[in-house]
């Protein structure tokens, strides 16, 4: 539904960051966009058990989805956006090894990846929340594409990144509230405590790799 919103996002020529959560069938979401003819890649975590990682990446490849590992150079991702492609990712989990900030999520401060917002600010690509949820009545799946979240131009980059992160987090929360039985609840979303963080974690600034 509302897939025209993705086309609108791509009209500016800066690509689109399709952001989803661990809700419904996020792997099918990536594959479906590829089968529709949208070029792009998926940003994924490198699975610690290497044989399983090979199987997962191979399964994605068989469904037309190419994987860029989260720990690879951001230049690969920015090159995809520069080519006006889609970059897909799931960003709704508390991963203290990645750069993040605390934003409200279900009424609690939650350590949230800031990478999607920084990629958007560096490339000019919008964040487009999208979800592939199981239709309990029809037995299939329904694709929802939300309004693009455009990179904010006013204020500092830090303020803009925070606003964008808060905006997409609110969209993810809204879908979880609507489909609570389809979210990965076994993940401890609030494990990182504010008192253990002194600010944004250091990492290679995405802005510095933009030519």
Coordinates of C-alpha atoms in Angstrom, one line a residue:
X1 CA 0.0 0.0 0.0
X2 CA 1.2 3.5 -0.9
X3 CA 4.2 2.2 -2.8
X4 CA 4.1 5.5 -4.8
X5 CA 5.7 7.1 -1.8
X6 CA 8.9 5.2 -2.5
X7 CA 8.8 6.4 -6.1
X8 CA 8.4 9.9 -4.9
X9 CA 11.4 9.5 -2.6
X10 CA 13.5 8.3 -5.6
X11 CA 12.5 11.1 -7.9
X12 CA 15.1 13.4 -6.4
X13 CA 17.9 11.0 -7.5
X14 CA 19.6 10.5 -4.1
X15 CA 18.3 7.0 -3.5
X16 CA 16.2 5.9 -0.5
X17 CA 16.9 4.3 2.8
X18 CA 14.1 1.8 3.3
X19 CA 13.9 1.2 7.1
X20 CA 11.9 -1.5 8.7
X21 CA 11.9 -3.4 12.0
X22 CA 12.0 -7.0 13.1
X23 CA 8.3 -7.1 12.5
X24 CA 6.4 -9.4 10.2
X25 CA 8.6 -10.8 7.4
X26 CA 11.5 -8.3 6.9
X27 CA 13.4 -10.6 4.6
X28 CA 10.5 -10.9 2.3
X29 CA 10.2 -7.1 2.3
X30 CA 13.7 -6.8 0.8
X31 CA 13.1 -9.5 -1.8
X32 CA 9.8 -8.1 -2.9
X33 CA 11.2 -4.7 -3.7
X34 CA 13.9 -6.4 -5.7
X35 CA 11.4 -8.5 -7.6
X36 CA 9.5 -5.3 -8.4
X37 CA 12.6 -4.1 -10.1
X38 CA 14.1 -1.7 -7.6
X39 CA 17.9 -1.9 -7.5
X40 CA 19.6 -1.9 -4.2
X41 CA 21.2 -3.8 -1.3
X42 CA 20.5 -4.9 2.2
X43 CA 22.6 -3.9 5.2
X44 CA 22.9 -6.9 7.4
X45 CA 24.8 -8.1 10.5
X46 CA 27.6 -10.6 10.0
X47 CA 26.4 -13.7 11.8
X48 CA 29.0 -14.9 14.3
X49 CA 28.6 -18.6 13.1
X50 CA 30.2 -18.3 9.7
X51 CA 28.6 -21.4 8.0
X52 CA 25.2 -20.1 9.0
X53 CA 26.1 -16.6 7.7
X54 CA 27.0 -18.2 4.3
X55 CA 23.6 -20.0 4.2
X56 CA 21.7 -16.8 5.0
X57 CA 23.5 -14.6 2.5
X58 CA 23.0 -17.4 -0.1
X59 CA 19.3 -17.5 0.5
X60 CA 19.1 -13.8 0.1
X61 CA 21.0 -13.9 -3.1
X62 CA 18.6 -16.5 -4.5
X63 CA 15.9 -14.0 -3.8
X64 CA 17.8 -11.3 -5.7
X65 CA 19.0 -9.6 -2.5
X66 CA 22.6 -8.6 -2.1
X67 CA 24.0 -8.1 1.4
X68 CA 26.4 -5.4 2.6
X69 CA 27.7 -6.1 6.0
X70 CA 27.2 -3.6 8.8
X71 CA 31.0 -3.5 9.5
X72 CA 32.0 -2.8 5.9
X73 CA 33.0 0.6 4.6
X74 CA 30.1 3.1 4.4
X75 CA 31.4 4.0 1.0
X76 CA 29.6 0.9 -0.4
X77 CA 26.3 2.1 1.0
X78 CA 26.8 5.7 -0.2
X79 CA 27.7 4.5 -3.7
X80 CA 24.3 2.7 -3.9
X81 CA 22.4 5.8 -2.8
X82 CA 24.4 8.0 -5.2
X83 CA 23.2 5.6 -8.0
X84 CA 19.6 6.3 -6.8
X85 CA 19.2 2.8 -5.5
X86 CA 17.5 1.5 -2.4
X87 CA 19.4 0.6 0.8
X88 CA 17.4 -1.5 3.2
X89 CA 17.9 -2.2 6.9
X90 CA 16.3 -3.1 10.1
X91 CA 17.1 -0.7 12.9
X92 CA 14.8 -1.4 15.8
X93 CA 17.1 -3.2 18.2
X94 CA 19.4 -2.2 21.0
X95 CA 22.9 -2.9 19.7
X96 CA 25.4 -1.3 21.9
X97 CA 28.2 -2.0 19.5
X98 CA 26.8 0.5 16.9
X99 CA 26.6 4.2 17.1
X100 CA 23.4 5.4 18.7
X101 CA 21.5 7.9 20.8
X102 CA 18.7 7.6 23.3
X103 CA 15.2 8.3 22.0
X104 CA 11.8 7.6 23.4
X105 CA 10.4 4.1 22.5
X106 CA 7.2 2.9 24.2
X107 CA 7.7 5.7 26.8
X108 CA 11.3 4.7 27.8
X109 CA 14.7 6.0 26.7
X110 CA 16.0 3.5 24.2
X111 CA 19.5 3.2 22.7
X112 CA 18.7 3.5 19.0
X113 CA 21.0 3.3 15.9
X114 CA 21.7 6.7 14.5
X115 CA 23.4 5.4 11.3
X116 CA 20.2 5.7 9.1
X117 CA 19.9 9.4 9.9
X118 CA 23.6 10.0 9.3
X119 CA 23.4 8.2 6.0
X120 CA 20.4 10.4 5.0
X121 CA 22.1 13.6 6.0
X122 CA 25.3 12.6 4.2
X123 CA 23.6 11.5 0.9
X124 CA 20.4 13.5 0.8
X125 CA 18.4 10.3 0.7
X126 CA 15.2 10.2 2.7
X127 CA 14.4 7.4 5.2
X128 CA 11.3 5.5 4.0
X129 CA 9.7 3.3 6.7
X130 CA 8.2 0.1 5.2
X131 CA 6.8 -3.0 6.7
X132 CA 5.7 -6.5 5.4
X133 CA 3.2 -7.8 7.8
X134 CA 1.2 -11.0 7.8
X135 CA -2.5 -10.7 7.0
X136 CA -4.2 -12.9 9.5
X137 CA -7.5 -12.6 7.6
X138 CA -6.3 -13.1 4.1
X139 CA -3.4 -15.5 4.8
X140 CA -0.9 -13.5 2.8
X141 CA 1.2 -10.4 3.4
X142 CA 0.6 -6.7 3.2
X143 CA 3.3 -4.2 2.3
X144 CA 3.0 -0.8 3.9
X145 CA 5.1 2.1 2.8
X146 CA 5.1 5.2 4.9
X147 CA 5.8 8.9 4.1
X148 CA 9.5 9.6 3.5
X149 CA 11.4 11.3 6.3
X150 CA 13.5 13.9 4.6
X151 CA 16.9 15.1 5.9
X152 CA 16.4 18.2 7.9
X153 CA 18.3 21.3 6.8
X154 CA 17.9 23.5 9.8
X155 CA 20.0 23.3 12.9
X156 CA 23.2 21.2 13.5
X157 CA 23.8 17.8 12.1
X158 CA 23.5 16.3 15.6
X159 CA 20.0 17.9 16.1
X160 CA 18.9 16.9 12.6
X161 CA 20.0 13.3 13.2
X162 CA 18.2 13.2 16.5
X163 CA 15.0 14.5 15.0
X164 CA 15.1 12.0 12.2
X165 CA 15.8 9.1 14.5
X166 CA 12.9 10.0 16.8
X167 CA 10.7 10.3 13.7
X168 CA 11.4 6.8 12.3
X169 CA 11.3 5.3 15.8
X170 CA 7.8 6.7 16.3
X171 CA 6.7 5.0 13.0
X172 CA 8.2 1.7 14.1
X173 CA 6.4 1.9 17.5
X174 CA 3.1 2.7 15.8
X175 CA 3.3 -0.5 13.7
X176 CA 4.3 -2.6 16.7
X177 CA 1.3 -1.3 18.5
X178 CA -0.9 -2.2 15.5
X179 CA 0.7 -5.7 15.0
X180 CA 2.1 -6.6 18.5
X181 CA 2.0 -10.4 17.7
X182 CA 4.5 -9.9 14.8
X183 CA 7.4 -8.2 16.6
X184 CA 10.4 -10.0 17.9
X185 CA 9.6 -9.5 21.6
X186 CA 12.3 -11.8 22.9
X187 CA 14.9 -9.1 22.1
X188 CA 15.7 -6.9 25.1
X189 CA 15.0 -3.6 23.5
X190 CA 15.9 -1.6 26.6
X191 CA 19.0 -3.3 27.8
X192 CA 21.4 -0.3 27.5
X193 CA 21.0 2.1 30.4
X194 CA 21.4 5.8 30.0
X195 CA 23.8 6.0 33.0
X196 CA 26.3 3.7 31.2
X197 CA 26.5 6.0 28.1
X198 CA 28.3 9.3 28.0
X199 CA 27.0 10.2 24.5
X200 CA 27.1 9.1 21.0
X201 CA 29.6 6.3 20.5
X202 CA 32.6 7.0 18.2
X203 CA 32.7 5.6 14.7
X204 CA 33.8 6.6 11.3
X205 CA 31.7 9.7 10.4
X206 CA 29.7 8.9 7.3
X207 CA 29.9 12.6 6.2
X208 CA 33.7 12.2 5.7
X209 CA 33.4 9.5 3.0
X210 CA 31.1 11.5 0.8
X211 CA 33.0 12.8 -2.3

